């Protein structure tokens, strides 16, 4: 009788310990891999939505988005996680791939959470970049300075909304 | 007359040297050897400590860079991009570094490339050497295959800027390759690494990929920028893996060197003591036999 009770308790506890594999990404879930050169933000994690700024326009990505490739422009990537939390991360440049199994890879050259951006430092960087643009000598230097201006403008804009 | 004296003098000194060599090495030379091996052991110990510190940092960086590299290569897998069957012009990129004393890291990568180059049909394969070590190994036989060398690798941890510089050098080198491979050492664990490769495709291969049509809103500009960036990402990933393998291999190599130096020190200490006792015994014998002869 005691042994029967013990067996029942053991099997009951085992049932309570059953692990759910609901966290593993299924086919059709938005599995996000968001990595920058220095840090990994998400590694094959399931999220609800991502908004990305790209050269072909800003677009939002939901699960089962059509596969596409895009090049990121400097701006803010907003990740809406499964529990509704929004994570804003500033990226300088990079690429985004949406594959046919609904997995998304965002590979950024440099990415920092919005909280790490300092408004005054961004303003300084912007004025410095603009002065470099006006004093640029050849085409290549002009192009580099134009890129610096664009990134600095976006940082200032993003830092203002933080 | 003087000329005839000189050879005789050298003959005498030669006989004397022979006698000295027959006494094993003298105490002085053993102690010089012992001191130098002890110094070497100190140096290899400190190199091992330095590599261990660099290795922990490299492993941490690699953990962050792994999703980067896998993500960059994933698109080409999913889109089933494949090089055309009769592709002649190929490009191999050897990921090594400038510094040695790290085991078989550089020779492993160079061996893979060497084996491929020694097979028939290798005239159109060009090599880009990242790091002076691979250049030194490949230059003798395959110097005309090398189109570009990158140095100052290995001193500092690799950054994305380095990878971007290599990528722009590849794209501006003017060599239109149809298919390429990045050969690097993939880090498996502290004691093991293996040679691995990442494929590089040309824009033409990507545009003729079977599954490319499933990808929406693409034009050649987007594809080109995408490919340039993913080239830099894959180079960055290979640099990180290579750096981690190199530091762990150097740690192992220096550890073995210190152990070997320790063994040599033990053996030398034993011979030193034996020689010292032999010298003392010889002096005693001379004294005693000298004293006995006087009686």
Tab-separated table of C-alpha atoms in Angstrom:
chain	number	residue	atom	x	y	z
A	1	UNK	CA	0.000	0.000	0.000
A	2	UNK	CA	2.810	2.371	0.948
A	3	UNK	CA	4.742	1.342	-2.132
A	4	UNK	CA	1.723	1.990	-4.348
A	5	UNK	CA	1.401	5.443	-2.823
A	6	UNK	CA	5.075	6.117	-3.341
A	7	UNK	CA	4.851	5.025	-6.994
A	8	UNK	CA	1.843	7.279	-7.533
A	9	UNK	CA	3.648	10.255	-6.036
A	10	UNK	CA	6.741	9.556	-8.132
A	11	UNK	CA	4.777	9.362	-11.375
A	12	UNK	CA	2.797	12.498	-10.435
A	13	UNK	CA	5.963	14.445	-9.783
A	14	UNK	CA	7.454	13.172	-13.024
A	15	UNK	CA	4.418	14.433	-14.898
A	16	UNK	CA	4.842	17.860	-13.293
A	17	UNK	CA	8.464	17.898	-14.418
A	18	UNK	CA	7.653	17.278	-18.086
A	19	UNK	CA	9.498	19.879	-20.165
A	20	UNK	CA	7.739	21.780	-22.882
A	21	UNK	CA	9.690	22.251	-26.045
A	22	UNK	CA	7.550	25.218	-26.925
A	23	UNK	CA	10.603	27.455	-26.873
A	24	UNK	CA	12.269	25.815	-29.852
A	25	UNK	CA	11.448	27.651	-33.091
A	26	UNK	CA	8.975	25.795	-35.248
A	27	UNK	CA	8.666	26.087	-38.970
A	28	UNK	CA	6.890	29.361	-39.591
A	29	UNK	CA	7.996	31.113	-36.408
A	30	UNK	CA	10.099	34.208	-36.717
A	31	UNK	CA	13.472	32.929	-35.481
A	32	UNK	CA	15.662	35.999	-35.190
A	33	UNK	CA	19.447	36.015	-35.221
A	34	UNK	CA	20.606	39.559	-34.589
A	35	UNK	CA	24.374	39.855	-34.356
A	36	UNK	CA	26.802	42.716	-34.562
A	37	UNK	CA	30.555	42.533	-34.877
A	38	UNK	CA	31.047	42.827	-31.162
A	39	UNK	CA	27.918	41.401	-29.632
A	40	UNK	CA	25.060	38.995	-30.215
A	41	UNK	CA	21.644	40.348	-29.343
A	42	UNK	CA	19.460	37.446	-30.406
A	43	UNK	CA	20.509	33.970	-31.438
A	44	UNK	CA	17.727	32.005	-33.173
A	45	UNK	CA	15.211	33.410	-30.717
A	46	UNK	CA	11.515	33.490	-31.557
A	47	UNK	CA	10.116	37.022	-31.663
A	48	UNK	CA	6.865	38.551	-32.864
A	49	UNK	CA	7.978	41.376	-35.150
A	50	UNK	CA	11.010	43.314	-36.319
A	51	UNK	CA	11.106	46.769	-37.913
A	52	UNK	CA	14.216	47.487	-39.944
A	53	UNK	CA	15.433	50.595	-41.795
A	54	UNK	CA	16.819	49.642	-45.179
A	55	UNK	CA	17.929	51.393	-48.336
A	56	UNK	CA	14.845	50.135	-50.097
A	57	UNK	CA	12.616	51.596	-47.366
A	58	UNK	CA	11.780	50.729	-43.764
A	59	UNK	CA	9.708	47.631	-43.394
A	60	UNK	CA	8.334	45.469	-40.655
A	61	UNK	CA	8.753	41.728	-40.659
A	62	UNK	CA	6.173	39.360	-39.204
A	63	UNK	CA	6.293	35.552	-39.162
A	64	UNK	CA	5.945	33.942	-42.593
A	65	UNK	CA	7.213	37.060	-44.337
A	66	UNK	CA	8.153	36.480	-47.964
A	67	UNK	CA	11.896	35.722	-48.290
A	68	UNK	CA	13.938	38.781	-49.117
A	69	UNK	CA	17.330	40.409	-48.810
A	70	UNK	CA	17.989	43.991	-47.903
A	71	UNK	CA	20.844	46.254	-46.955
A	72	UNK	CA	20.440	48.147	-43.691
A	73	UNK	CA	20.844	51.885	-43.539
A	74	UNK	CA	21.833	53.683	-40.330
A	75	UNK	CA	18.817	53.714	-38.072
A	76	UNK	CA	16.908	52.012	-35.322
A	77	UNK	CA	15.861	48.358	-35.425
A	78	UNK	CA	12.842	47.674	-33.222
A	79	UNK	CA	12.334	44.120	-32.029
A	80	UNK	CA	8.965	43.192	-30.526
A	81	UNK	CA	9.494	40.123	-28.406
A	82	UNK	CA	6.978	37.409	-27.633
A	83	UNK	CA	5.921	39.050	-24.370
A	84	UNK	CA	5.289	42.386	-26.087
A	85	UNK	CA	8.481	44.066	-24.910
A	86	UNK	CA	10.012	46.425	-27.454
A	87	UNK	CA	13.767	46.505	-27.844
A	88	UNK	CA	15.271	49.389	-29.818
A	89	UNK	CA	18.770	48.942	-31.137
A	90	UNK	CA	20.692	51.396	-33.293
A	91	UNK	CA	22.570	49.883	-36.236
A	92	UNK	CA	25.173	51.570	-38.406
A	93	UNK	CA	24.867	49.351	-41.465
A	94	UNK	CA	24.561	45.719	-42.393
A	95	UNK	CA	22.300	43.234	-44.083
A	96	UNK	CA	19.053	41.475	-43.369
A	97	UNK	CA	18.012	38.112	-44.743
A	98	UNK	CA	14.567	36.589	-44.513
A	99	UNK	CA	14.747	32.938	-45.489
A	100	UNK	CA	12.013	30.682	-46.751
A	101	UNK	CA	11.760	28.931	-43.383
A	102	UNK	CA	10.826	32.295	-41.881
A	103	UNK	CA	14.161	32.672	-40.096
A	104	UNK	CA	15.613	36.173	-40.096
A	105	UNK	CA	19.276	37.074	-39.861
A	106	UNK	CA	20.149	40.680	-39.131
A	107	UNK	CA	23.903	41.113	-39.408
A	108	UNK	CA	24.976	44.587	-38.405
A	109	UNK	CA	28.396	46.094	-38.623
A	110	UNK	CA	27.944	47.868	-35.316
A	111	UNK	CA	24.854	47.859	-33.143
A	112	UNK	CA	24.179	49.454	-29.801
A	113	UNK	CA	21.053	49.636	-27.641
A	114	UNK	CA	19.439	53.032	-27.836
A	115	UNK	CA	20.085	53.734	-24.155
A	116	UNK	CA	23.832	53.721	-24.821
A	117	UNK	CA	23.619	56.678	-27.201
A	118	UNK	CA	24.695	60.045	-25.801
A	119	UNK	CA	22.859	62.967	-27.375
A	120	UNK	CA	25.556	65.613	-26.906
A	121	UNK	CA	28.315	63.354	-28.184
A	122	UNK	CA	26.149	62.545	-31.197
A	123	UNK	CA	25.659	66.264	-31.870
A	124	UNK	CA	29.411	66.811	-31.753
A	125	UNK	CA	30.026	63.916	-34.098
A	126	UNK	CA	27.449	65.345	-36.514
A	127	UNK	CA	29.071	68.794	-36.646
A	128	UNK	CA	32.494	67.221	-37.082
A	129	UNK	CA	31.232	65.040	-39.940
A	130	UNK	CA	29.585	68.022	-41.622
A	131	UNK	CA	32.791	70.055	-41.464
A	132	UNK	CA	34.691	67.125	-42.921
A	133	UNK	CA	32.182	66.901	-45.763
A	134	UNK	CA	32.659	70.563	-46.686
A	135	UNK	CA	36.433	70.265	-46.563
A	136	UNK	CA	36.622	66.934	-48.414
A	137	UNK	CA	39.174	66.905	-51.221
A	138	UNK	CA	38.395	64.086	-53.638
A	139	UNK	CA	35.364	61.973	-54.485
A	140	UNK	CA	36.286	59.111	-52.186
A	141	UNK	CA	36.784	61.379	-49.154
A	142	UNK	CA	33.523	63.123	-50.023
A	143	UNK	CA	31.672	59.818	-50.125
A	144	UNK	CA	33.157	58.727	-46.803
A	145	UNK	CA	32.285	62.041	-45.193
A	146	UNK	CA	28.736	61.835	-46.592
A	147	UNK	CA	28.332	58.413	-44.992
A	148	UNK	CA	29.620	59.782	-41.690
A	149	UNK	CA	27.139	62.657	-41.892
A	150	UNK	CA	24.261	60.271	-42.590
A	151	UNK	CA	25.147	58.019	-39.662
A	152	UNK	CA	25.640	60.952	-37.313
A	153	UNK	CA	22.280	62.467	-38.331
A	154	UNK	CA	20.540	59.179	-37.646
A	155	UNK	CA	22.246	58.841	-34.261
A	156	UNK	CA	21.095	62.338	-33.286
A	157	UNK	CA	17.556	61.523	-34.430
A	158	UNK	CA	17.555	58.235	-32.557
A	159	UNK	CA	19.065	59.716	-29.414
A	160	UNK	CA	16.381	62.405	-29.471
A	161	UNK	CA	13.621	59.813	-29.385
A	162	UNK	CA	15.274	57.746	-26.624
B	1	UNK	CA	110.461	28.072	-42.305
B	2	UNK	CA	107.543	29.904	-40.656
B	3	UNK	CA	105.143	28.174	-43.011
B	4	UNK	CA	106.419	24.783	-41.911
B	5	UNK	CA	105.940	25.646	-38.225
B	6	UNK	CA	102.287	26.650	-38.478
B	7	UNK	CA	100.812	23.270	-39.545
B	8	UNK	CA	102.749	21.534	-36.780
B	9	UNK	CA	101.298	23.947	-34.191
B	10	UNK	CA	97.749	23.300	-35.403
B	11	UNK	CA	98.421	19.569	-35.269
B	12	UNK	CA	99.463	19.876	-31.635
B	13	UNK	CA	96.365	21.893	-30.684
B	14	UNK	CA	94.155	19.371	-32.504
B	15	UNK	CA	95.554	16.547	-30.379
B	16	UNK	CA	94.982	18.582	-27.196
B	17	UNK	CA	91.351	19.339	-28.171
B	18	UNK	CA	90.712	15.654	-28.773
B	19	UNK	CA	91.895	14.894	-25.281
B	20	UNK	CA	89.610	17.569	-23.829
B	21	UNK	CA	86.574	16.305	-25.745
B	22	UNK	CA	87.160	12.806	-24.469
B	23	UNK	CA	86.322	14.099	-20.933
B	24	UNK	CA	82.627	14.574	-21.901
B	25	UNK	CA	81.798	18.252	-21.804
B	26	UNK	CA	83.592	20.372	-19.279
B	27	UNK	CA	81.772	21.662	-16.207
B	28	UNK	CA	81.692	25.169	-17.641
B	29	UNK	CA	79.970	24.190	-20.866
B	30	UNK	CA	77.365	22.083	-19.040
B	31	UNK	CA	76.572	24.954	-16.694
B	32	UNK	CA	76.277	27.377	-19.630
B	33	UNK	CA	73.881	24.978	-21.329
B	34	UNK	CA	71.890	24.551	-18.101
B	35	UNK	CA	71.515	28.305	-17.652
B	36	UNK	CA	70.338	28.802	-21.214
B	37	UNK	CA	67.775	25.987	-21.010
B	38	UNK	CA	66.468	27.443	-17.742
B	39	UNK	CA	66.040	30.822	-19.450
B	40	UNK	CA	64.229	29.185	-22.334
B	41	UNK	CA	61.892	27.473	-19.921
B	42	UNK	CA	61.077	30.806	-18.301
B	43	UNK	CA	60.373	32.352	-21.678
B	44	UNK	CA	58.104	29.525	-22.830
B	45	UNK	CA	56.254	29.604	-19.495
B	46	UNK	CA	55.549	33.302	-19.859
B	47	UNK	CA	54.518	32.872	-23.500
B	48	UNK	CA	52.077	30.212	-22.362
B	49	UNK	CA	50.579	32.574	-19.766
B	50	UNK	CA	50.233	35.348	-22.321
B	51	UNK	CA	48.591	32.988	-24.823
B	52	UNK	CA	46.224	31.721	-22.145
B	53	UNK	CA	45.074	35.269	-21.434
B	54	UNK	CA	44.666	36.048	-25.143
B	55	UNK	CA	42.851	32.750	-25.630
B	56	UNK	CA	40.166	33.509	-23.026
B	57	UNK	CA	39.494	36.799	-24.732
B	58	UNK	CA	39.495	35.234	-28.197
B	59	UNK	CA	37.066	32.530	-27.108
B	60	UNK	CA	34.683	35.112	-25.707
B	61	UNK	CA	34.816	37.080	-28.950
B	62	UNK	CA	34.317	33.910	-30.938
B	63	UNK	CA	31.154	33.077	-29.035
B	64	UNK	CA	29.764	36.433	-30.128
B	65	UNK	CA	31.004	36.014	-33.687
B	66	UNK	CA	29.666	32.490	-34.285
B	67	UNK	CA	26.052	33.512	-35.017
B	68	UNK	CA	27.502	36.187	-37.300
B	69	UNK	CA	29.394	33.728	-39.443
B	70	UNK	CA	26.667	31.118	-39.490
B	71	UNK	CA	24.051	33.721	-40.345
B	72	UNK	CA	26.161	35.103	-43.190
B	73	UNK	CA	26.619	31.684	-44.759
B	74	UNK	CA	23.005	30.645	-44.210
B	75	UNK	CA	21.565	32.618	-47.120
B	76	UNK	CA	23.765	30.839	-49.647
B	77	UNK	CA	22.688	27.486	-48.264
B	78	UNK	CA	18.990	28.302	-48.244
B	79	UNK	CA	19.037	29.764	-51.724
B	80	UNK	CA	21.030	26.725	-52.906
B	81	UNK	CA	23.610	28.826	-54.652
B	82	UNK	CA	26.058	26.614	-56.493
B	83	UNK	CA	29.028	27.452	-58.714
B	84	UNK	CA	28.760	26.580	-62.408
B	85	UNK	CA	30.091	23.104	-63.206
B	86	UNK	CA	32.996	24.156	-65.396
B	87	UNK	CA	34.235	26.927	-63.191
B	88	UNK	CA	37.864	27.606	-63.992
B	89	UNK	CA	38.740	30.756	-62.120
B	90	UNK	CA	38.824	30.098	-58.400
B	91	UNK	CA	40.095	32.054	-55.443
B	92	UNK	CA	41.402	30.573	-52.220
B	93	UNK	CA	41.932	32.711	-49.135
B	94	UNK	CA	44.344	31.325	-46.534
B	95	UNK	CA	43.601	32.551	-43.008
B	96	UNK	CA	46.811	32.433	-41.001
B	97	UNK	CA	48.799	35.043	-39.119
B	98	UNK	CA	52.246	36.584	-38.891
B	99	UNK	CA	53.455	34.855	-35.753
B	100	UNK	CA	54.823	31.399	-35.315
B	101	UNK	CA	55.467	29.052	-32.401
B	102	UNK	CA	51.864	27.931	-32.519
B	103	UNK	CA	52.011	24.296	-33.512
B	104	UNK	CA	50.618	23.126	-36.843
B	105	UNK	CA	48.114	25.937	-37.273
B	106	UNK	CA	49.670	27.630	-40.305
B	107	UNK	CA	50.986	24.471	-41.956
B	108	UNK	CA	47.534	22.863	-41.729
B	109	UNK	CA	45.879	25.621	-43.739
B	110	UNK	CA	48.763	25.835	-46.198
B	111	UNK	CA	48.727	22.065	-46.675
B	112	UNK	CA	45.087	22.109	-47.748
B	113	UNK	CA	45.867	24.779	-50.332
B	114	UNK	CA	49.069	23.064	-51.428
B	115	UNK	CA	47.270	19.776	-52.009
B	116	UNK	CA	44.677	21.500	-54.141
B	117	UNK	CA	47.296	23.417	-56.116
B	118	UNK	CA	49.322	20.293	-56.834
B	119	UNK	CA	46.318	18.612	-58.438
B	120	UNK	CA	45.945	19.009	-62.193
B	121	UNK	CA	43.931	21.959	-63.439
B	122	UNK	CA	45.237	24.416	-60.898
B	123	UNK	CA	46.479	27.131	-63.235
B	124	UNK	CA	43.495	29.391	-62.729
B	125	UNK	CA	43.381	29.117	-58.958
B	126	UNK	CA	44.706	32.224	-57.269
B	127	UNK	CA	45.525	32.557	-53.591
B	128	UNK	CA	45.223	35.458	-51.188
B	129	UNK	CA	47.434	35.007	-48.130
B	130	UNK	CA	46.153	36.601	-44.960
B	131	UNK	CA	49.194	36.534	-42.701
B	132	UNK	CA	52.874	36.229	-43.559
B	133	UNK	CA	53.193	32.608	-42.497
B	134	UNK	CA	51.095	31.197	-45.322
B	135	UNK	CA	52.965	33.380	-47.789
B	136	UNK	CA	56.286	32.001	-46.555
B	137	UNK	CA	55.050	28.437	-46.941
B	138	UNK	CA	53.377	28.823	-50.329
B	139	UNK	CA	55.834	31.191	-51.970
B	140	UNK	CA	58.486	28.673	-52.864
B	141	UNK	CA	56.473	26.458	-55.188
B	142	UNK	CA	53.287	28.425	-55.828
B	143	UNK	CA	54.545	31.998	-55.805
B	144	UNK	CA	52.826	32.858	-59.044
B	145	UNK	CA	49.431	31.865	-57.629
B	146	UNK	CA	49.605	34.455	-54.857
B	147	UNK	CA	47.953	37.732	-55.793
B	148	UNK	CA	47.696	39.467	-52.454
B	149	UNK	CA	49.184	39.279	-48.957
B	150	UNK	CA	47.815	40.821	-45.781
B	151	UNK	CA	50.154	41.296	-42.849
B	152	UNK	CA	50.039	42.740	-39.331
B	153	UNK	CA	47.635	39.931	-38.468
B	154	UNK	CA	47.912	38.224	-35.103
B	155	UNK	CA	49.279	41.025	-32.996
B	156	UNK	CA	45.908	42.448	-31.989
B	157	UNK	CA	42.524	40.730	-31.868
B	158	UNK	CA	40.803	40.949	-35.260
B	159	UNK	CA	38.090	43.554	-35.785
B	160	UNK	CA	35.430	44.013	-38.398
B	161	UNK	CA	37.504	46.836	-39.902
B	162	UNK	CA	40.296	44.365	-40.705
B	163	UNK	CA	37.809	42.067	-42.382
B	164	UNK	CA	36.398	45.001	-44.331
B	165	UNK	CA	39.886	45.954	-45.534
B	166	UNK	CA	40.550	42.417	-46.734
B	167	UNK	CA	37.154	42.310	-48.433
B	168	UNK	CA	37.777	45.547	-50.305
B	169	UNK	CA	41.230	44.283	-51.340
B	170	UNK	CA	39.610	41.143	-52.758
B	171	UNK	CA	36.988	43.102	-54.647
B	172	UNK	CA	39.466	45.634	-56.058
B	173	UNK	CA	42.110	43.040	-56.930
B	174	UNK	CA	40.585	42.752	-60.363
B	175	UNK	CA	40.496	38.968	-60.315
B	176	UNK	CA	37.070	37.861	-61.505
B	177	UNK	CA	36.609	34.564	-59.751
B	178	UNK	CA	33.601	32.327	-60.229
B	179	UNK	CA	33.998	30.386	-57.030
B	180	UNK	CA	36.075	30.891	-53.909
B	181	UNK	CA	36.885	29.341	-50.569
B	182	UNK	CA	38.073	30.764	-47.294
B	183	UNK	CA	40.351	28.139	-45.685
B	184	UNK	CA	40.698	28.637	-41.948
B	185	UNK	CA	41.149	26.690	-38.730
B	186	UNK	CA	37.825	26.039	-37.071
B	187	UNK	CA	38.087	26.023	-33.305
B	188	UNK	CA	36.629	22.897	-31.736
B	189	UNK	CA	38.091	22.847	-28.232
B	190	UNK	CA	41.171	23.941	-26.318
B	191	UNK	CA	43.151	20.990	-27.600
B	192	UNK	CA	41.624	20.504	-31.033
B	193	UNK	CA	40.973	22.528	-34.159
B	194	UNK	CA	40.468	21.444	-37.740
B	195	UNK	CA	40.759	23.008	-41.175
B	196	UNK	CA	37.454	24.092	-42.572
B	197	UNK	CA	36.241	26.215	-45.446
B	198	UNK	CA	33.548	28.747	-46.229
B	199	UNK	CA	32.354	29.075	-49.808
B	200	UNK	CA	32.367	32.348	-51.731
B	201	UNK	CA	30.191	32.834	-54.771
B	202	UNK	CA	30.197	35.316	-57.579
B	203	UNK	CA	27.279	37.559	-58.359
B	204	UNK	CA	26.520	35.455	-61.415
B	205	UNK	CA	26.180	32.261	-59.362
B	206	UNK	CA	23.828	34.005	-56.973
B	207	UNK	CA	21.678	35.356	-59.780
B	208	UNK	CA	21.364	31.932	-61.362
B	209	UNK	CA	20.507	30.238	-58.073
B	210	UNK	CA	17.389	28.070	-58.259
B	211	UNK	CA	15.689	29.468	-55.193
B	212	UNK	CA	16.484	33.108	-55.759
B	213	UNK	CA	13.042	33.793	-57.204
B	214	UNK	CA	11.465	33.146	-53.823
B	215	UNK	CA	13.285	36.203	-52.519
B	216	UNK	CA	11.232	39.298	-53.039
B	217	UNK	CA	12.165	42.717	-54.389
B	218	UNK	CA	15.789	42.136	-55.343
B	219	UNK	CA	17.816	44.025	-57.872
B	220	UNK	CA	21.454	43.705	-58.760
B	221	UNK	CA	22.433	46.654	-56.551
B	222	UNK	CA	20.964	45.029	-53.480
B	223	UNK	CA	22.566	41.702	-54.336
B	224	UNK	CA	25.946	43.324	-54.846
B	225	UNK	CA	25.879	45.238	-51.559
B	226	UNK	CA	24.588	42.151	-49.790
B	227	UNK	CA	27.378	40.014	-51.185
B	228	UNK	CA	30.057	42.537	-50.314
B	229	UNK	CA	28.830	42.731	-46.746
B	230	UNK	CA	28.496	38.981	-46.359
B	231	UNK	CA	32.036	38.571	-47.738
B	232	UNK	CA	33.297	40.876	-44.995
B	233	UNK	CA	31.200	39.037	-42.393
B	234	UNK	CA	32.553	35.644	-43.393
B	235	UNK	CA	36.115	36.960	-43.385
B	236	UNK	CA	35.504	38.411	-39.918
B	237	UNK	CA	34.195	35.081	-38.685
B	238	UNK	CA	37.145	33.187	-40.192
B	239	UNK	CA	39.570	35.663	-38.613
B	240	UNK	CA	37.988	35.134	-35.208
B	241	UNK	CA	38.024	31.352	-35.496
B	242	UNK	CA	41.609	31.403	-36.713
B	243	UNK	CA	42.733	33.664	-33.889
B	244	UNK	CA	41.120	31.432	-31.266
B	245	UNK	CA	42.645	28.258	-32.746
B	246	UNK	CA	46.029	29.951	-32.961
B	247	UNK	CA	46.059	31.068	-29.340
B	248	UNK	CA	44.980	27.675	-28.045
B	249	UNK	CA	47.587	25.943	-30.245
B	250	UNK	CA	50.280	28.319	-29.026
B	251	UNK	CA	49.283	27.629	-25.427
B	252	UNK	CA	49.646	23.881	-26.003
B	253	UNK	CA	52.914	24.270	-27.902
B	254	UNK	CA	54.501	26.466	-25.238
B	255	UNK	CA	53.305	24.144	-22.513
B	256	UNK	CA	54.972	21.199	-24.272
B	257	UNK	CA	58.105	23.269	-24.790
B	258	UNK	CA	58.281	24.111	-21.084
B	259	UNK	CA	57.837	20.442	-20.196
B	260	UNK	CA	60.585	19.422	-22.616
B	261	UNK	CA	62.854	22.140	-21.259
B	262	UNK	CA	62.152	20.835	-17.754
B	263	UNK	CA	63.194	17.337	-18.819
B	264	UNK	CA	66.360	18.694	-20.405
B	265	UNK	CA	67.142	20.591	-17.203
B	266	UNK	CA	66.767	17.404	-15.149
B	267	UNK	CA	69.040	15.440	-17.465
B	268	UNK	CA	71.621	18.230	-17.610
B	269	UNK	CA	71.596	18.608	-13.829
B	270	UNK	CA	72.334	14.908	-13.489
B	271	UNK	CA	75.238	15.048	-15.952
B	272	UNK	CA	76.490	18.200	-14.237
B	273	UNK	CA	76.589	16.459	-10.870
B	274	UNK	CA	78.207	13.363	-12.346
B	275	UNK	CA	80.846	15.486	-14.094
B	276	UNK	CA	81.470	17.474	-10.925
B	277	UNK	CA	82.001	14.293	-8.915
B	278	UNK	CA	84.259	12.895	-11.651
B	279	UNK	CA	86.399	16.044	-11.589
B	280	UNK	CA	86.737	15.917	-7.812
B	281	UNK	CA	87.600	12.222	-7.893
B	282	UNK	CA	90.205	12.814	-10.583
B	283	UNK	CA	91.855	15.578	-8.560
B	284	UNK	CA	91.909	13.380	-5.468
B	285	UNK	CA	93.473	10.531	-7.450
B	286	UNK	CA	96.148	12.840	-8.826
B	287	UNK	CA	96.936	14.177	-5.377
B	288	UNK	CA	97.053	10.772	-3.767
B	289	UNK	CA	99.069	9.173	-6.557
B	290	UNK	CA	101.390	12.204	-6.494
B	291	UNK	CA	101.827	11.834	-2.738
B	292	UNK	CA	102.294	8.073	-3.077
B	293	UNK	CA	104.954	8.620	-5.758
B	294	UNK	CA	106.899	10.914	-3.423
B	295	UNK	CA	107.152	8.290	-0.722
